[in-house]
Short mmCIF file of C-alpha atoms in Angstrom, two decimals:
data_model
loop_
_atom_site.label_atom_id
_atom_site.label_comp_id
_atom_site.label_asym_id
_atom_site.label_seq_id
_atom_site.Cartn_x
_atom_site.Cartn_y
_atom_site.Cartn_z
CA MET A 1 -19.19 -30.44 7.55
CA GLY A 2 -16.98 -27.63 6.30
CA PRO A 3 -16.30 -24.26 7.93
CA HIS A 4 -18.79 -21.42 7.91
CA PRO A 5 -18.86 -19.64 4.51
CA ALA A 6 -17.36 -16.49 6.02
CA VAL A 7 -14.50 -18.47 7.55
CA ALA A 8 -13.96 -20.36 4.30
CA ALA A 9 -13.83 -17.07 2.38
CA ILE A 10 -11.18 -15.45 4.56
CA ARG A 11 -9.06 -18.60 4.60
CA LEU A 12 -9.18 -18.91 0.82
CA ALA A 13 -8.14 -15.26 0.41
CA VAL A 14 -5.16 -15.76 2.74
CA ARG A 15 -4.23 -19.09 1.16
CA ARG A 16 -3.92 -17.43 -2.25
CA VAL A 17 -1.61 -14.76 -0.88
CA LEU A 18 0.53 -17.29 0.96
CA HIS A 19 0.95 -19.30 -2.23
CA ASP A 20 2.15 -16.11 -3.95
CA VAL A 21 4.63 -15.50 -1.14
CA LEU A 22 5.90 -19.08 -1.32
CA ASN A 23 6.33 -18.92 -5.10
CA GLU A 24 8.27 -15.67 -4.85
CA PHE A 25 10.39 -17.10 -2.04
CA ALA A 26 11.16 -20.20 -4.13
CA GLU A 27 12.18 -18.05 -7.10
CA ARG A 28 14.55 -16.02 -4.94
CA THR A 29 16.01 -19.20 -3.48
CA GLU A 30 16.58 -20.69 -6.93
CA ARG A 31 18.31 -17.52 -8.12
CA ALA A 32 20.66 -17.50 -5.14
CA PRO A 33 24.22 -18.69 -6.00
CA ARG A 34 24.83 -22.30 -5.02
CA PRO A 35 28.23 -23.71 -3.95
CA GLU A 36 29.74 -26.49 -6.04
CA LEU A 37 31.40 -29.70 -4.90
CA ALA A 38 33.89 -31.88 -6.82
CA GLU A 39 32.26 -35.13 -7.93
CA ALA A 40 34.13 -38.05 -6.43
CA GLY A 41 36.30 -39.93 -8.89
CA SER A 42 36.12 -37.32 -11.65
CA GLY A 43 37.39 -33.94 -12.59
CA ARG A 44 33.88 -32.62 -13.08
CA ARG A 45 32.07 -30.48 -10.54
CA ARG A 46 28.39 -30.79 -9.65
CA PRO A 47 26.08 -28.49 -7.68
CA ALA A 48 25.95 -29.16 -3.97
CA LEU A 49 22.57 -30.09 -2.50
CA PRO A 50 21.65 -27.00 -0.53
CA GLU A 51 20.34 -27.24 3.00
CA ARG A 52 16.59 -26.64 3.26
CA PRO A 53 16.22 -22.87 3.75
CA ASP A 54 14.10 -21.52 6.57
CA ALA A 55 10.46 -21.15 5.64
CA PRO A 56 9.47 -17.55 4.86
CA LEU A 57 8.00 -15.55 7.72
CA VAL A 58 4.68 -13.79 7.17
CA LEU A 59 3.50 -11.25 9.73
CA VAL A 60 -0.04 -10.01 10.26
CA ALA A 61 -0.57 -6.40 11.32
CA CYS A 62 -3.32 -6.69 13.94
CA SER A 63 -5.09 -3.87 15.75
CA GLY A 64 -7.51 -6.20 17.53
CA GLY A 65 -10.40 -5.09 15.32
CA ALA A 66 -12.63 -7.52 13.44
CA ASP A 67 -10.82 -7.23 10.09
CA SER A 68 -7.34 -7.86 11.42
CA MET A 69 -8.42 -10.52 13.94
CA ALA A 70 -10.14 -12.43 11.14
CA LEU A 71 -6.95 -12.07 9.10
CA ALA A 72 -4.79 -13.32 11.96
CA SER A 73 -7.00 -16.38 12.48
CA ALA A 74 -6.90 -17.25 8.79
CA LEU A 75 -3.12 -16.83 8.67
CA ALA A 76 -2.67 -19.07 11.73
CA PHE A 77 -4.86 -21.77 10.17
CA GLU A 78 -3.34 -21.72 6.70
CA ALA A 79 0.28 -21.44 7.85
CA ARG A 80 -0.02 -24.80 9.62
CA LYS A 81 -0.70 -26.46 6.27
CA LEU A 82 1.99 -24.66 4.29
CA ALA A 83 5.73 -24.17 4.60
CA VAL A 84 5.20 -20.73 6.14
CA ARG A 85 6.08 -19.30 9.53
CA ALA A 86 3.43 -16.92 10.87
CA GLY A 87 3.80 -14.06 13.34
CA GLY A 88 1.97 -10.91 14.35
CA ILE A 89 2.61 -7.26 15.11
CA THR A 90 0.32 -4.76 16.83
CA VAL A 91 1.11 -1.05 16.84
CA ASP A 92 0.30 1.03 19.90
CA HIS A 93 -0.27 4.59 18.71
CA ASN A 94 -0.46 6.00 22.26
CA LEU A 95 -3.51 8.04 21.27
CA GLN A 96 -5.95 6.67 23.85
CA ASP A 97 -5.85 5.90 27.54
CA GLY A 98 -5.06 2.26 28.16
CA SER A 99 -3.68 1.69 24.67
CA ASP A 100 -0.67 -0.17 26.08
CA ALA A 101 -2.90 -2.63 27.95
CA ARG A 102 -5.00 -3.15 24.83
CA ALA A 103 -1.85 -3.84 22.78
CA ALA A 104 -0.79 -6.42 25.37
CA GLU A 105 -4.19 -8.11 25.02
CA VAL A 106 -3.78 -8.31 21.26
CA VAL A 107 -0.33 -9.85 21.68
CA ALA A 108 -1.79 -12.46 24.04
CA ARG A 109 -4.53 -13.33 21.53
CA LEU A 110 -2.05 -13.67 18.70
CA ALA A 111 0.19 -15.89 20.83
CA ALA A 112 -2.82 -18.04 21.69
CA MET A 113 -3.21 -18.67 17.95
CA ASP A 114 0.37 -20.07 18.01
CA LEU A 115 1.73 -17.15 16.02
CA ASP A 116 5.43 -16.58 16.62
CA PRO A 117 6.99 -14.06 16.83
CA VAL A 118 4.41 -11.66 18.21
CA GLU A 119 5.09 -8.22 19.60
CA ALA A 120 3.61 -4.83 20.36
CA VAL A 121 5.40 -1.76 19.05
CA ALA A 122 4.73 1.65 20.59
CA VAL A 123 5.02 4.74 18.40
CA GLN A 124 4.72 8.49 18.80
CA VAL A 125 2.36 10.05 16.29
CA GLY A 126 3.41 13.40 14.85
CA ARG A 127 1.26 16.13 13.33
CA ASP A 128 2.32 16.34 9.69
CA GLY A 129 -0.59 15.98 7.29
CA GLY A 130 -3.27 15.79 9.97
CA PRO A 131 -3.99 13.15 12.64
CA GLU A 132 -5.04 10.35 10.28
CA ALA A 133 -2.07 10.73 7.94
CA ALA A 134 0.36 11.12 10.84
CA ALA A 135 -0.93 7.96 12.52
CA ARG A 136 -0.68 6.06 9.24
CA ASP A 137 2.91 7.23 8.68
CA ALA A 138 3.92 6.21 12.20
CA ARG A 139 2.22 2.82 11.81
CA TYR A 140 3.88 1.96 8.51
CA ALA A 141 7.26 3.07 9.80
CA ALA A 142 6.84 0.68 12.75
CA LEU A 143 5.70 -2.16 10.49
CA ASP A 144 8.63 -1.57 8.12
CA ALA A 145 11.04 -1.71 11.03
CA ALA A 146 9.43 -4.88 12.41
CA ALA A 147 9.56 -6.59 9.01
CA GLU A 148 13.25 -5.75 8.67
CA ARG A 149 13.99 -6.80 12.23
CA HIS A 150 12.36 -10.22 11.82
CA GLY A 151 13.28 -10.75 8.19
CA ALA A 152 9.65 -11.08 7.15
CA ALA A 153 8.81 -11.94 3.56
CA ALA A 154 5.44 -10.21 3.79
CA VAL A 155 3.14 -8.28 6.12
CA LEU A 156 -0.60 -8.91 5.78
CA LEU A 157 -3.02 -6.00 6.20
CA GLY A 158 -6.74 -6.36 6.88
CA HIS A 159 -8.10 -3.74 4.47
CA THR A 160 -11.46 -4.81 3.04
CA ARG A 161 -13.50 -3.89 -0.01
CA ASP A 162 -15.29 -1.30 2.15
CA ASP A 163 -11.95 0.33 3.00
CA GLN A 164 -11.13 0.37 -0.70
CA ALA A 165 -14.40 2.14 -1.53
CA GLU A 166 -13.71 4.77 1.14
CA THR A 167 -10.20 5.31 -0.21
CA VAL A 168 -11.54 5.87 -3.73
CA LEU A 169 -14.06 8.45 -2.50
CA LEU A 170 -11.36 10.25 -0.50
CA GLY A 171 -9.18 10.36 -3.62
CA LEU A 172 -12.08 11.69 -5.64
CA ALA A 173 -12.63 14.46 -3.09
CA ARG A 174 -8.96 15.48 -3.33
CA GLY A 175 -9.18 15.72 -7.11
CA SER A 176 -5.68 14.29 -7.51
CA GLY A 177 -6.28 12.31 -10.68
CA ILE A 178 -6.61 8.70 -11.69
CA ARG A 179 -3.90 7.43 -9.32
CA SER A 180 -5.93 8.62 -6.34
CA LEU A 181 -8.93 6.72 -7.70
CA SER A 182 -6.92 3.51 -7.91
CA GLY A 183 -7.16 3.03 -4.16
CA MET A 184 -4.97 0.51 -2.37
CA ALA A 185 -2.92 -2.08 -4.25
CA ALA A 186 -3.18 -5.77 -3.39
CA ALA A 187 0.62 -5.63 -2.96
CA SER A 188 2.60 -2.50 -2.13
CA GLY A 189 5.66 -1.26 -0.27
CA PRO A 190 9.29 -2.31 -0.68
CA ALA A 191 9.41 -5.45 -2.87
CA GLY A 192 5.65 -5.88 -2.44
CA ARG A 193 6.02 -6.32 1.31
CA TYR A 194 2.44 -5.37 2.19
CA ARG A 195 -0.29 -7.74 1.05
CA ARG A 196 -4.04 -7.11 1.34
CA PRO A 197 -5.89 -10.43 1.00
CA PHE A 198 -9.33 -9.01 1.86
CA LEU A 199 -9.73 -6.35 -0.84
CA GLN A 200 -12.39 -8.50 -2.54
CA LEU A 201 -14.23 -9.24 0.74
CA ASP A 202 -16.62 -6.95 2.56
CA ARG A 203 -16.28 -5.86 6.16
CA GLN A 204 -19.27 -7.93 7.27
CA THR A 205 -17.63 -11.15 6.09
CA ALA A 206 -14.63 -10.51 8.33
CA ARG A 207 -16.83 -9.63 11.31
CA LYS A 208 -18.99 -12.72 10.75
CA ALA A 209 -15.87 -14.89 10.64
CA CYS A 210 -14.84 -13.54 14.05
CA LEU A 211 -18.32 -14.12 15.46
CA VAL A 212 -18.62 -17.76 14.39
CA GLN A 213 -15.08 -18.49 15.66
CA SER A 214 -15.78 -16.71 19.00
CA LEU A 215 -12.85 -14.36 18.41
CA PRO A 216 -12.99 -11.30 20.69
CA VAL A 217 -12.64 -8.03 18.79
CA TRP A 218 -12.04 -4.44 19.78
CA ASP A 219 -13.96 -1.65 18.10
CA ASP A 220 -11.74 1.44 17.94
CA PRO A 221 -13.79 4.48 19.02
CA HIS A 222 -11.86 6.56 16.46
CA ASN A 223 -13.71 4.61 13.77
CA THR A 224 -16.98 6.20 14.87
CA ASP A 225 -15.63 9.61 15.83
CA PRO A 226 -17.03 12.26 13.43
CA ALA A 227 -13.90 14.34 13.97
CA TYR A 228 -12.15 12.01 11.51
CA THR A 229 -12.84 12.31 7.79
CA ARG A 230 -12.87 8.58 7.09
CA SER A 231 -15.28 8.01 9.98
CA ARG A 232 -17.73 10.58 8.59
CA LEU A 233 -17.45 9.02 5.17
CA ARG A 234 -18.05 5.53 6.57
CA HIS A 235 -21.07 6.37 8.70
CA GLU A 236 -22.61 9.26 6.77
CA GLY A 237 -21.23 9.55 3.25
CA LEU A 238 -21.42 5.97 1.98
CA PRO A 239 -24.85 5.26 3.53
CA ALA A 240 -26.16 8.44 1.87
CA LEU A 241 -24.79 7.31 -1.49
CA GLU A 242 -26.36 3.89 -1.14
CA LYS A 243 -29.65 5.47 -0.19
CA ALA A 244 -29.55 7.71 -3.26
CA LEU A 245 -28.07 5.26 -5.77
CA GLY A 246 -29.06 1.88 -4.38
CA LYS A 247 -27.02 -1.07 -3.18
CA GLY A 248 -23.81 -1.96 -4.95
CA VAL A 249 -22.00 1.36 -4.51
CA VAL A 250 -19.16 -0.22 -2.54
CA GLU A 251 -18.66 -2.95 -5.13
CA ALA A 252 -18.72 -0.41 -7.96
CA LEU A 253 -16.16 1.82 -6.24
CA ALA A 254 -13.86 -1.13 -5.60
CA ARG A 255 -14.16 -2.11 -9.27
CA THR A 256 -13.37 1.47 -10.24
CA ALA A 257 -10.22 1.25 -8.13
CA GLN A 258 -8.95 -1.77 -10.05
CA LEU A 259 -9.75 -0.29 -13.45
CA SER A 260 -8.13 3.00 -12.49
CA ARG A 261 -5.04 1.21 -11.21
CA ASP A 262 -4.62 -0.64 -14.49
CA ASP A 263 -4.89 2.62 -16.45
CA ALA A 264 -2.58 4.50 -14.08
CA ASP A 265 0.06 1.75 -14.26
CA ALA A 266 -0.02 1.85 -18.07
CA LEU A 267 0.33 5.65 -18.13
CA ASP A 268 3.17 5.53 -15.59
CA THR A 269 5.02 3.04 -17.79
CA TRP A 270 4.51 5.30 -20.82
CA ALA A 271 5.75 8.31 -18.85
CA ALA A 272 8.86 6.46 -17.67
CA GLU A 273 9.73 5.66 -21.30
CA ALA A 274 8.94 9.22 -22.45
CA ASP A 275 11.11 10.76 -19.74
CA THR A 276 14.29 9.89 -21.61
CA ALA A 277 12.96 10.88 -25.02
CA VAL A 278 12.07 14.45 -23.97
CA ARG A 279 15.51 15.32 -22.60
CA ASP A 280 18.40 16.93 -24.46
CA ASP A 281 22.03 15.82 -24.36
CA ALA A 282 22.54 17.69 -21.08
CA GLY A 283 19.60 15.93 -19.46
CA GLN A 284 17.35 19.01 -19.47
CA LEU A 285 13.64 18.72 -20.29
CA ASP A 286 12.88 20.03 -23.79
CA CYS A 287 9.68 22.12 -23.75
CA ALA A 288 8.79 21.44 -27.40
CA LYS A 289 9.07 17.70 -26.92
CA LEU A 290 7.05 17.90 -23.69
CA PHE A 291 4.34 19.87 -25.49
CA ALA A 292 3.98 17.04 -28.02
CA LEU A 293 3.15 14.48 -25.35
CA PRO A 294 -0.45 13.68 -24.35
CA PRO A 295 -1.34 15.75 -21.25
CA ALA A 296 -1.70 12.70 -18.97
CA VAL A 297 1.78 11.48 -19.92
CA ARG A 298 3.38 14.95 -19.81
CA ARG A 299 2.10 15.65 -16.29
CA ARG A 300 3.50 12.36 -15.07
CA VAL A 301 6.89 13.26 -16.54
CA LEU A 302 6.72 16.62 -14.76
CA ARG A 303 5.76 15.01 -11.48
CA ARG A 304 8.63 12.50 -11.73
CA ALA A 305 11.06 15.35 -12.39
CA ALA A 306 9.78 17.36 -9.41
CA VAL A 307 10.09 14.39 -7.05
CA GLU A 308 13.58 13.61 -8.33
CA ALA A 309 14.53 17.25 -7.66
CA GLY A 310 13.50 16.89 -4.01
CA ALA A 311 9.78 17.71 -3.83
CA PRO A 312 8.09 15.37 -1.28
CA ALA A 313 5.69 13.14 -3.21
CA GLY A 314 3.08 13.32 -0.46
CA SER A 315 3.03 17.13 -0.60
CA LEU A 316 2.97 17.44 -4.38
CA PHE A 317 -0.65 17.95 -5.47
CA ALA A 318 -2.39 18.21 -8.83
CA ARG A 319 -2.51 22.00 -8.62
CA HIS A 320 1.28 22.13 -8.36
CA ILE A 321 1.73 20.03 -11.49
CA GLU A 322 -0.91 22.05 -13.35
CA GLU A 323 1.05 25.25 -12.67
CA VAL A 324 4.26 23.66 -13.93
CA ASP A 325 2.39 22.33 -16.97
CA ARG A 326 1.39 25.89 -17.89
CA LEU A 327 5.07 26.67 -18.38
CA ILE A 328 4.82 24.25 -21.30
CA THR A 329 1.33 24.81 -22.65
CA GLY A 330 0.60 28.43 -21.72
CA TRP A 331 3.98 30.14 -21.74
CA ARG A 332 3.68 33.92 -21.33
CA GLY A 333 6.96 34.68 -19.61
CA GLN A 334 5.83 33.53 -16.15
CA GLN A 335 8.12 33.58 -13.16
CA ALA A 336 9.39 30.38 -11.56
CA ILE A 337 6.82 28.06 -9.94
CA ASN A 338 7.54 27.28 -6.28
CA LEU A 339 6.96 23.66 -5.31
CA PRO A 340 7.12 21.85 -1.94
CA GLY A 341 10.59 20.99 -0.67
CA ARG A 342 12.07 24.33 -1.81
CA VAL A 343 11.94 23.09 -5.41
CA GLU A 344 11.28 25.53 -8.23
CA ALA A 345 10.37 25.00 -11.88
CA ARG A 346 11.50 27.60 -14.41
CA ARG A 347 11.44 27.83 -18.21
CA GLN A 348 14.77 28.93 -19.68
CA GLY A 349 15.67 29.01 -23.35
CA GLY A 350 13.17 26.38 -24.40
CA ARG A 351 14.15 24.12 -21.54
CA LEU A 352 12.26 23.33 -18.31
CA VAL A 353 14.59 23.48 -15.33
CA ILE A 354 13.34 21.89 -12.08
CA ARG A 355 15.71 22.11 -9.12
CA GLN A 356 15.96 23.02 -5.48
CA SER A 357 16.39 26.73 -4.85
#
């Protein structure tokens, strides 16, 4: 008799990602320069047989919640059958009493799954961007550092289809354009470090997998605290949408994320190619050439230029780019536009100059 359907589903999702990691690792290994040895009895040289390289290390980011515990269990199971080393990291945000003890419990559970290395990393959460954004920034900084420290090929994250739907709705509320509607990518970060195997699985599948495997889970009280935007969306907003529109809202939002991501990637590629074509010999942006571009492409070119000039990408919103765009499409002698990071955009002699003031 095979595993429970929920367990089979999470294992299959992880297996697919691990195969991707192994294929990428093999490609990098093949591209690496190989030493040559002289062939005995001849003047020719032949490639040396390289020693078997260490298997790639894949870490799971585990909070102790149902999603990440299910992910850790699937990684531990699949890694035994593949040429993959598996480890785990838990981040202690120091935001709740007893968080250090809880992190130690998670480490013990990961070690009991025979994951190695496993460790807890404590962080201090700042205030920039609000509590949720600050905690996320601190967490990813810790995970980046851990991946570098251990030489990990990938870090698995337990985001589900439900998380994707919430992310799409949050992006819609911000009104930041199609990129915000594209949600979370299956692979992101430096060299695709972060992988999200569960984006096609719902939250209940992960929780059921923990239940049937008798895996203890911790339910973070922040996830039900109405002080947090995502919590309100999860427990009030999405249920209200499903009540009004019927079941299938989460699946539709997740599908919207993928379609939006495909469109956004295509437009970004177009903008990258257009960026060179709209510049003069001195590298300045030509307003007439910018005006000729489709608005979606032009605004991406403007955003790229602002970020390159020093504007923090996370602080650069649609309203900023719209104001800069008016220097192209609605020129009436306006003054310079002030952007985050002490960057200003100014129209001068038919050219758009974006630089730090």
